[in-house]
Coordinates of C-alpha atoms in Angstrom, one line a residue:
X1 CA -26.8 55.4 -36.4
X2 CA -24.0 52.9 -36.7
X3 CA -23.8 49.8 -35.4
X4 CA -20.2 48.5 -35.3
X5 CA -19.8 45.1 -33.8
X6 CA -16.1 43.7 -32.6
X7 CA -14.9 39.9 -32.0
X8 CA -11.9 38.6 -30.2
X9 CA -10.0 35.3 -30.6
X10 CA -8.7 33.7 -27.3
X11 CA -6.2 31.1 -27.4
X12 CA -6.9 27.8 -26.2
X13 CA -5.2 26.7 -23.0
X14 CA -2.0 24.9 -23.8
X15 CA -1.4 21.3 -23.1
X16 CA 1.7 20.3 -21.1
X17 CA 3.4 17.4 -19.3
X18 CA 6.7 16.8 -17.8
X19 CA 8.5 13.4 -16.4
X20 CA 12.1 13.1 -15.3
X21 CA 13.9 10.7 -17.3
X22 CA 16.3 8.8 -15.5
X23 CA 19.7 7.7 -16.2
X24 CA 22.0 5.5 -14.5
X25 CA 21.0 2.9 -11.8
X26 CA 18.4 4.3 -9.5
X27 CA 19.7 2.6 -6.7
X28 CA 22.8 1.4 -4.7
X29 CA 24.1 -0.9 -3.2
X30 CA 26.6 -0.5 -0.3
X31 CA 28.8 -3.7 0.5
X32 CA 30.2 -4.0 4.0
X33 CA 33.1 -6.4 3.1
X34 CA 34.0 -4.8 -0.1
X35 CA 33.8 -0.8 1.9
X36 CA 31.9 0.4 -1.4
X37 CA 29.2 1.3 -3.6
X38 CA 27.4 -0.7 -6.5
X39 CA 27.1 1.2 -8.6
X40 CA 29.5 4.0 -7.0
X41 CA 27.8 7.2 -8.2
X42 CA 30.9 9.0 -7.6
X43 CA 32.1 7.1 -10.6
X44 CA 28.9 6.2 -12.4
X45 CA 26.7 9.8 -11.9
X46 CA 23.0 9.2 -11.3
X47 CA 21.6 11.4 -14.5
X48 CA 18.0 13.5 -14.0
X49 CA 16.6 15.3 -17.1
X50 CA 13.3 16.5 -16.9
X51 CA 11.2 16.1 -19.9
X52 CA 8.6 19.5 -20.4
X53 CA 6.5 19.0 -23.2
X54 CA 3.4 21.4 -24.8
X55 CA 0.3 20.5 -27.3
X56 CA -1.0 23.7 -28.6
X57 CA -4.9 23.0 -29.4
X58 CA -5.1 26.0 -31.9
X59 CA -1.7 24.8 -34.1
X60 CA 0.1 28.0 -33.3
X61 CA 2.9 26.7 -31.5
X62 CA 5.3 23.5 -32.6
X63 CA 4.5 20.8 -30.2
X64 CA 7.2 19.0 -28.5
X65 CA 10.2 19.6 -26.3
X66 CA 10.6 23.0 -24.9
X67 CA 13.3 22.6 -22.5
X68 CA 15.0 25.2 -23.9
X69 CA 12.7 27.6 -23.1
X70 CA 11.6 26.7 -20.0
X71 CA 13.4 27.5 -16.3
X72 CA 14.1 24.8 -13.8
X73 CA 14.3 24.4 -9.9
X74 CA 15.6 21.5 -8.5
X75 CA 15.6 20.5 -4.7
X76 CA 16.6 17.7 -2.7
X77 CA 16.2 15.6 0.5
X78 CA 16.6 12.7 3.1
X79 CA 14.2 10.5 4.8
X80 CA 11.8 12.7 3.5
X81 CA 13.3 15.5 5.2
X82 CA 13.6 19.2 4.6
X83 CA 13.8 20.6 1.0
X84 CA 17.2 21.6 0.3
X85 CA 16.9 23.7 -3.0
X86 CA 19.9 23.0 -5.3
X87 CA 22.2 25.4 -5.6
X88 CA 22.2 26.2 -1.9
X89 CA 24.6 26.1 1.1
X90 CA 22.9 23.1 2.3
X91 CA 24.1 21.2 -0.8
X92 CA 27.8 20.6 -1.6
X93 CA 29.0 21.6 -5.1
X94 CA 30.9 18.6 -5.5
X95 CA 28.1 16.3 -5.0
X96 CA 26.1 17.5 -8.4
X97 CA 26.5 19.4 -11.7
X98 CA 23.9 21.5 -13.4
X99 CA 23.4 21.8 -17.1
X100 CA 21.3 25.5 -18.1
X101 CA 21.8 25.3 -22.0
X102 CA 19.5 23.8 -24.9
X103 CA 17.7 20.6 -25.0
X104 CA 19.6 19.7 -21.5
X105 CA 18.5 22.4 -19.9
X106 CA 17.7 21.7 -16.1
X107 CA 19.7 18.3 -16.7
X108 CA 20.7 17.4 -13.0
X109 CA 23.7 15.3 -12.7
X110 CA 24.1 13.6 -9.3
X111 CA 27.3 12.1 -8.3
X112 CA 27.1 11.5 -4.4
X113 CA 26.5 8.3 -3.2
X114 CA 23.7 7.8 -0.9
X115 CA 24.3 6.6 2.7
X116 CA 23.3 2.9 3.3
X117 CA 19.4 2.6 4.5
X118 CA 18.7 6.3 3.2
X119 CA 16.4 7.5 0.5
X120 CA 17.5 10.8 -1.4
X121 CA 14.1 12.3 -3.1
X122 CA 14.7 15.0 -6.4
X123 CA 12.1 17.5 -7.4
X124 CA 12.0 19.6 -9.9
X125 CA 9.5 22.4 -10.5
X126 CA 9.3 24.2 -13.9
X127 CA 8.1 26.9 -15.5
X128 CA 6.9 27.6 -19.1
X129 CA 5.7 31.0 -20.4
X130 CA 3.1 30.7 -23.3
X131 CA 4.7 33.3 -26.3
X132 CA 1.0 33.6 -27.3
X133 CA -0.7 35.0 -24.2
X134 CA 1.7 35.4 -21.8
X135 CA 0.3 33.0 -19.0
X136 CA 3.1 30.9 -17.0
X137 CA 2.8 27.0 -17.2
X138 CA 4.1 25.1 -14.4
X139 CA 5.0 21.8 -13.1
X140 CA 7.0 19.4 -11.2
X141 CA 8.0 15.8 -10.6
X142 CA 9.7 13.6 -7.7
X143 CA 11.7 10.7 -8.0
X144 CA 13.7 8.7 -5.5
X145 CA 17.4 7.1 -5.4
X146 CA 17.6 4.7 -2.5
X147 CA 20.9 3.2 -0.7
X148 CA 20.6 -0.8 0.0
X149 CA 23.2 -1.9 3.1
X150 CA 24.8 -5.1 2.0
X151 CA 26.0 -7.2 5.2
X152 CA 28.2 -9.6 4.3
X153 CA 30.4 -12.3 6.4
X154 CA 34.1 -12.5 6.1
X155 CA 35.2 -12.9 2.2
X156 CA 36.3 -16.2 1.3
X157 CA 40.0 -16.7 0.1
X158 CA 41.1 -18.1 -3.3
X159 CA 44.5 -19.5 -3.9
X160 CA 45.9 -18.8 -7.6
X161 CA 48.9 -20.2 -9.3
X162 CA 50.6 -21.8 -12.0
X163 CA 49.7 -25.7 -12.7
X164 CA 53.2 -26.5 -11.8
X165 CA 52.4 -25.4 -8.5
X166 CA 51.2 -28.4 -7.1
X167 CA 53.9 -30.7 -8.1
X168 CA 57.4 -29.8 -9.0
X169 CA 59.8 -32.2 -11.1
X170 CA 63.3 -31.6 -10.6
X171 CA 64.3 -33.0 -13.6
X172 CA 61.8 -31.7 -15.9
X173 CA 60.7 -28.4 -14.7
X174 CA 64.3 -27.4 -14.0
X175 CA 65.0 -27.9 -17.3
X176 CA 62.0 -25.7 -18.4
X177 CA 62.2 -23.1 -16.2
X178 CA 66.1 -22.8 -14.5
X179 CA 64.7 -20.3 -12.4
X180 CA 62.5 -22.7 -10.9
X181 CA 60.1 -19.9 -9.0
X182 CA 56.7 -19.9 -9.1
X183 CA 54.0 -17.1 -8.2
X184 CA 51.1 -18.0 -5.9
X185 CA 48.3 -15.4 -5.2
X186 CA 45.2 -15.3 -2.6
X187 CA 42.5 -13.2 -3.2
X188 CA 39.2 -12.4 -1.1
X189 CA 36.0 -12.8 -2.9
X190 CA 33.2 -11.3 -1.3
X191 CA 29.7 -13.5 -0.7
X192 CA 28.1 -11.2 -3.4
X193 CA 31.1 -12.7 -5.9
X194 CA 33.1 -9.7 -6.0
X195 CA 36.8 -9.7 -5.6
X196 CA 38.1 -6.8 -2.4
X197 CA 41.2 -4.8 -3.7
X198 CA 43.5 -5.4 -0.8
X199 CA 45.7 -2.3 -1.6
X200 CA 42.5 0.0 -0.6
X201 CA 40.5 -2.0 1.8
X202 CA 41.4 -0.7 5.2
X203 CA 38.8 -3.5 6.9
X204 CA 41.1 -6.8 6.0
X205 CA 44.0 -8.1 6.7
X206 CA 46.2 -10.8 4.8
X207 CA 49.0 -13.0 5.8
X208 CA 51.2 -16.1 5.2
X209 CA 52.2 -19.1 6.8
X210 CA 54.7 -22.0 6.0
X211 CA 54.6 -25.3 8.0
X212 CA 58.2 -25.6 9.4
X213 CA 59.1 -28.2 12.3
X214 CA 55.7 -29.0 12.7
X215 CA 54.8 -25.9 13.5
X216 CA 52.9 -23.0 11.5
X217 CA 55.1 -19.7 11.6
X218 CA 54.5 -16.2 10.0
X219 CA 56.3 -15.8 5.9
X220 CA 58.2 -12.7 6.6
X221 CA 60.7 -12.9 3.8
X222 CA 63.4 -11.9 6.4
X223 CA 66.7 -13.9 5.6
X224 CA 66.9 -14.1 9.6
X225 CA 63.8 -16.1 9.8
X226 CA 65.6 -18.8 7.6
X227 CA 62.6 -18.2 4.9
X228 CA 64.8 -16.7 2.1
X229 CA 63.3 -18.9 -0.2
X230 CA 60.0 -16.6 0.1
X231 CA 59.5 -13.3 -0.9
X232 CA 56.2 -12.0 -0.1
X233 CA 54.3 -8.9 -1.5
X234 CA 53.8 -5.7 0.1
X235 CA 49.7 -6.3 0.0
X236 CA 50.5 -10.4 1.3
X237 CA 48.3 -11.3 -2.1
X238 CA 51.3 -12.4 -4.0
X239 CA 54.1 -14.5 -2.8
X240 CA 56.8 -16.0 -4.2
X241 CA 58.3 -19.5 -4.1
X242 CA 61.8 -20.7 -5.0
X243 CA 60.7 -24.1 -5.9
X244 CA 64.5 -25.4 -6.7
X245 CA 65.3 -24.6 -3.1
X246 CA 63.2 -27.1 -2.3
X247 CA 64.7 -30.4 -0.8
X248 CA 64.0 -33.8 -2.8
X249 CA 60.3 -35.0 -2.0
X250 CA 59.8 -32.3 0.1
X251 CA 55.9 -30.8 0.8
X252 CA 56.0 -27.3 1.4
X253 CA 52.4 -26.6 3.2
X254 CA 51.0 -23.2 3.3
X255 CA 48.2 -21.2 4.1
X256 CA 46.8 -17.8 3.6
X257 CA 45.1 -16.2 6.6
X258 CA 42.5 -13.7 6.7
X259 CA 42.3 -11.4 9.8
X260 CA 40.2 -8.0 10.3
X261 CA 42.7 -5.2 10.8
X262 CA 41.2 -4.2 14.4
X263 CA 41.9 -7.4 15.7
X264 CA 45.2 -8.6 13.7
X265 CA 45.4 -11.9 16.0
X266 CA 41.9 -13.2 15.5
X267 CA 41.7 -15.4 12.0
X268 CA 38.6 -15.6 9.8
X269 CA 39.4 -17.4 7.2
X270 CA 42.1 -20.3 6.4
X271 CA 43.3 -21.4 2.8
X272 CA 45.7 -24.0 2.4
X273 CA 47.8 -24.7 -0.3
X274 CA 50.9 -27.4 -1.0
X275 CA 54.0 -27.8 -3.6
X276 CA 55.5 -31.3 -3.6
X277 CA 59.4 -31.7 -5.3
X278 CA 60.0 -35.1 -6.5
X279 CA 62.1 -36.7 -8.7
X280 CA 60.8 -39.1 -11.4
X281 CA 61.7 -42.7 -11.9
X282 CA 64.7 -42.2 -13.9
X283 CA 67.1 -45.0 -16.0
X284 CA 70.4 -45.0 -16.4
X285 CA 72.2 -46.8 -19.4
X286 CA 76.4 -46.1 -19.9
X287 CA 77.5 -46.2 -23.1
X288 CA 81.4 -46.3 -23.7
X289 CA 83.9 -48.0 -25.9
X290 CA 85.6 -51.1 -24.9
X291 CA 89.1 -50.0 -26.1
X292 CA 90.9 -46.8 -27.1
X293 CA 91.4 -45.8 -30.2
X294 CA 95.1 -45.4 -31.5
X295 CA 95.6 -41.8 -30.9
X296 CA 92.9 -41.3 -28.5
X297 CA 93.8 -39.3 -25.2
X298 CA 91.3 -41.6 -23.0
X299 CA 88.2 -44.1 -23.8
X300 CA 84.8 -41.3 -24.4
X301 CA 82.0 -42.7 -21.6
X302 CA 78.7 -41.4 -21.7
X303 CA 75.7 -41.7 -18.9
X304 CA 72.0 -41.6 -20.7
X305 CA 69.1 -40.8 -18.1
X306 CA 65.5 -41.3 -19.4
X307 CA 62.2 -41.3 -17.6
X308 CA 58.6 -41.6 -18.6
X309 CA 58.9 -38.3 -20.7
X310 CA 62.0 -39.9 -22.9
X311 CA 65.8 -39.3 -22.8
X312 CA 66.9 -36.0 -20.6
X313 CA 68.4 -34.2 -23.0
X314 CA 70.7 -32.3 -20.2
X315 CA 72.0 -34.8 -17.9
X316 CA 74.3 -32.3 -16.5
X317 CA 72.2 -29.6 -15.8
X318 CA 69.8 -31.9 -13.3
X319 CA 72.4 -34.4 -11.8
X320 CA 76.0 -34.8 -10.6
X321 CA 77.7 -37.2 -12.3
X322 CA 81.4 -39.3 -11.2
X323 CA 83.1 -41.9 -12.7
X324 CA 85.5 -44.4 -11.1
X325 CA 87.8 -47.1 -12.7
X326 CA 89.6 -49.8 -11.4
X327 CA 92.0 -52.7 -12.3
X328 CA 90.4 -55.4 -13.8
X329 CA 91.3 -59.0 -12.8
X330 CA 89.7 -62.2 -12.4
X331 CA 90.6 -61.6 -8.4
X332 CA 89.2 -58.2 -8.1
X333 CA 87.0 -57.2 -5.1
X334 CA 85.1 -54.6 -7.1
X335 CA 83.4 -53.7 -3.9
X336 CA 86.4 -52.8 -2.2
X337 CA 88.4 -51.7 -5.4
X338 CA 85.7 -49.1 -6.2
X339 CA 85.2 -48.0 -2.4
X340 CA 88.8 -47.2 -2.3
X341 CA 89.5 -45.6 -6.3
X342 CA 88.9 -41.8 -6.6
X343 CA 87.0 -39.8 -8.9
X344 CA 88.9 -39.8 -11.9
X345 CA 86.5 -37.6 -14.3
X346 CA 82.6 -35.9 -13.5
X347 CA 80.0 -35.0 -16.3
X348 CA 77.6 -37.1 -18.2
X349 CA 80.1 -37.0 -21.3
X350 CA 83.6 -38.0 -20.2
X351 CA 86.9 -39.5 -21.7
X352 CA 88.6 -41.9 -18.9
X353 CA 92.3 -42.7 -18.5
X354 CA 93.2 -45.8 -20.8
X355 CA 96.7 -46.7 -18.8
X356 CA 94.8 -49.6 -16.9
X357 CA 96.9 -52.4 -18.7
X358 CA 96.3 -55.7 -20.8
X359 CA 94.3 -57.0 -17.9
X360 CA 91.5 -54.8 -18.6
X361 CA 89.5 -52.0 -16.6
X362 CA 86.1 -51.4 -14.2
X363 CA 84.1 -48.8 -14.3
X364 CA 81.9 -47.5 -11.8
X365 CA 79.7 -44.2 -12.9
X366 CA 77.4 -42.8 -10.0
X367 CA 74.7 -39.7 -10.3
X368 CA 72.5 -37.6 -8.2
X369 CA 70.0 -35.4 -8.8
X370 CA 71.5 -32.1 -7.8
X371 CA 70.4 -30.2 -4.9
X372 CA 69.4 -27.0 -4.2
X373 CA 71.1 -23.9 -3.0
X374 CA 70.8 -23.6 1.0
X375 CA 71.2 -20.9 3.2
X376 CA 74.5 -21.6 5.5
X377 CA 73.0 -21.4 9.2
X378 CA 75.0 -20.6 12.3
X379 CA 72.9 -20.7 15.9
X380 CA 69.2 -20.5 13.9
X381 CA 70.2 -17.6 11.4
X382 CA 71.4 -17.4 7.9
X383 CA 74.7 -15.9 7.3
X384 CA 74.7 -12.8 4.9
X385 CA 77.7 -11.3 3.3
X386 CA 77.7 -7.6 2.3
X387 CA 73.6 -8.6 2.1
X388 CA 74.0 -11.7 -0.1
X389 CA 73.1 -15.0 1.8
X390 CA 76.0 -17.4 2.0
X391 CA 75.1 -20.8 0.0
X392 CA 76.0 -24.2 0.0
X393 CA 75.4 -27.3 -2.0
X394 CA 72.5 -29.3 -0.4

């Protein structure tokens, strides 16, 4: 008789473990007064990558990762809800993207945002077949993504602009800047410190004011609301200020004004803002020859203007300048001689007629800081020619 004996080898269970490693912040914010999300997850995805991992007791199989080789069923829901499994009809393709290849496999990317109070909950089950026996491994993990509503009060509004805006110098900052305009801007800043893009907020409206007469009234830009010297953007953040328009020590006083576009007459928010012109101390010293020279057409004059900055160094492009003579006697009444005597040359750098006589000659030289260009009015309106405003002088 033969005995024969047989023995078998059985595999020992494998270990595994899976987590979903998250990516991207697991939760939102959702701001009232700025209408969005932070972060917005249709811009910033919320990233879920489940992590399957085996230990093989027996040293068969390479530990690790095996992703690759393992299938993947994700679902989703609400308020702890219904399971919605994703793909399904129930679940928008737009809101997610799946990835089914190598070490991503079964990466979810989610790019919906949340709605504000909700919690979204993502499961994923999976499933691993051991090569070595054949037995199917499975297991799954939950995670959350929660929406926080943000309630904030009105923004406040901050005023922007260059440092000249707060004080113009005729003299000096015309001979900077000729133009002589400056840009001013108000923006809303949310309570959170955020800034609200007015050209996509549909909850907040902006607008300007100028003090006129006493009296606030509405910056249209519209040349028939005598306010050509503004020019405001189409948003109402920007707006822009002819500054040489401006008449000599005159404040200009406005305010931006923050209203919620359902109710355009009820105001929120007040920012105020003023631009002074002013002309500096300025003095004069004229400088001319007593006689004229043999062959000379006229005796040269010249007016010097200096202030606390130095000598202007272009006294005709900031003042008016006229010259007067007058016969010189021991009698004369320069008062009334000068009073009487017309211009006889303008500019700061003249040559004046030398045909006074042996008795000698006055002069008289006067300036002004030039004005600015203003609109000419008729009954409250500005006259416009072929869309150009008509100007004068000031």
């Amino acid at each position: 008789m033969r005995i024969t004996s047989r023995a078998s080898v059985l595999s020992t269970p494998l270990t595994a473990t899976m987590a979903i490693l998250e990516s991207g912040a697991p939760s939102e914010q959702e701001h009232d007064a700025m209408e969005g999300y932070v972060p917005d997850y249709t811009v910033s995805p919320l990233v879920l990558t489940p992590d399957f991992r085996i230990d093989d007791p027996d040293g068969q199989l390479a530990g690790g990762s095996v992703n690759a080789s393992a299938s993947f069923q994700w679902e989703t829901s609400v308020d702890r809800g219904a399971w919605a499994a994703i793909p399904s009809a129930s679940v928008p393709t737009t809101d997610y993207t799946y990835n089914s290849t190598g070490d991503a496999n079964g990466t979810l990317t989610w790019k919906a945002n949340i709605p504000a109070g909700s919690v979204r909950s993502f499961r994923v089950k999976a499933v691993y077949t051991d090569p070595r026996t054949g037995d199917k491994i499975t297991r799954q993990d939950v995670v959350s993504a929660s929406c926080l509503g943000i309630t904030e009060g009105a923004p406040r509004i901050v005023i922007e602009g260059t440092p000249r805006a707060l004080r113009f110098n005729k003299v000096r900052d015309v001979l900077a800047d000729p133009t002589g305009t400056i840009a001013i801007k108000a923006m809303l800043r949310s309570e959170s410190g955020a800034f609200v893009n007015l050209n996509t907020d549909t909850k907040w409206g902006l607008k300007w004011q100028v003090m006129q007469g006493g009296v606030w009234k509405d910056i249209t830009g519209a040349v028939a609301d005598l306010q050509w010297e503004f020019s405001v953007a189409k948003d109402a953040q920007w707006l822009t200020l002819t500054l040489k328009r401006m008449e000599m020590a005159e404040v200009t006083r406005l305010r931006a004004l923050l209203y919620p576009k359902s109710e355009p007459t009820k105001i929120v928010r007040t920012a105020h803002t003023a631009h002074v012109a002013f002309v500096p101390r300025l003095a004069r010293r004229l400088e001319m020859s007593k006689f004229a020279q043999p062959g000379q057409s006229g005796i040269p004059a010249k007016l010097t203007l200096t202030d606390s900055q130095g000598v202007v160094a272009d006294v005709d492009a900031v003042a008016s300048t006229a010259w007067k003579t007058c016969q010189a006697t021991a009698s004369t009444n320069y008062d009334t001689a000068f009073a009487s005597a017309p211009t006889v040359a303008t500019g700061a750098s003249v040559r004046l007629p030398s045909s006074m006589g042996a008795a000698g000659m006055g002069v008289e030289v006067s300036s002004a800081i030039k004005g600015q260009s203003k609109g000419i009015t008729h009954g409250g309106k500005i006259l416009t020619y072929n869309g150009k405003v008509l100007t004068h002088k000031a």
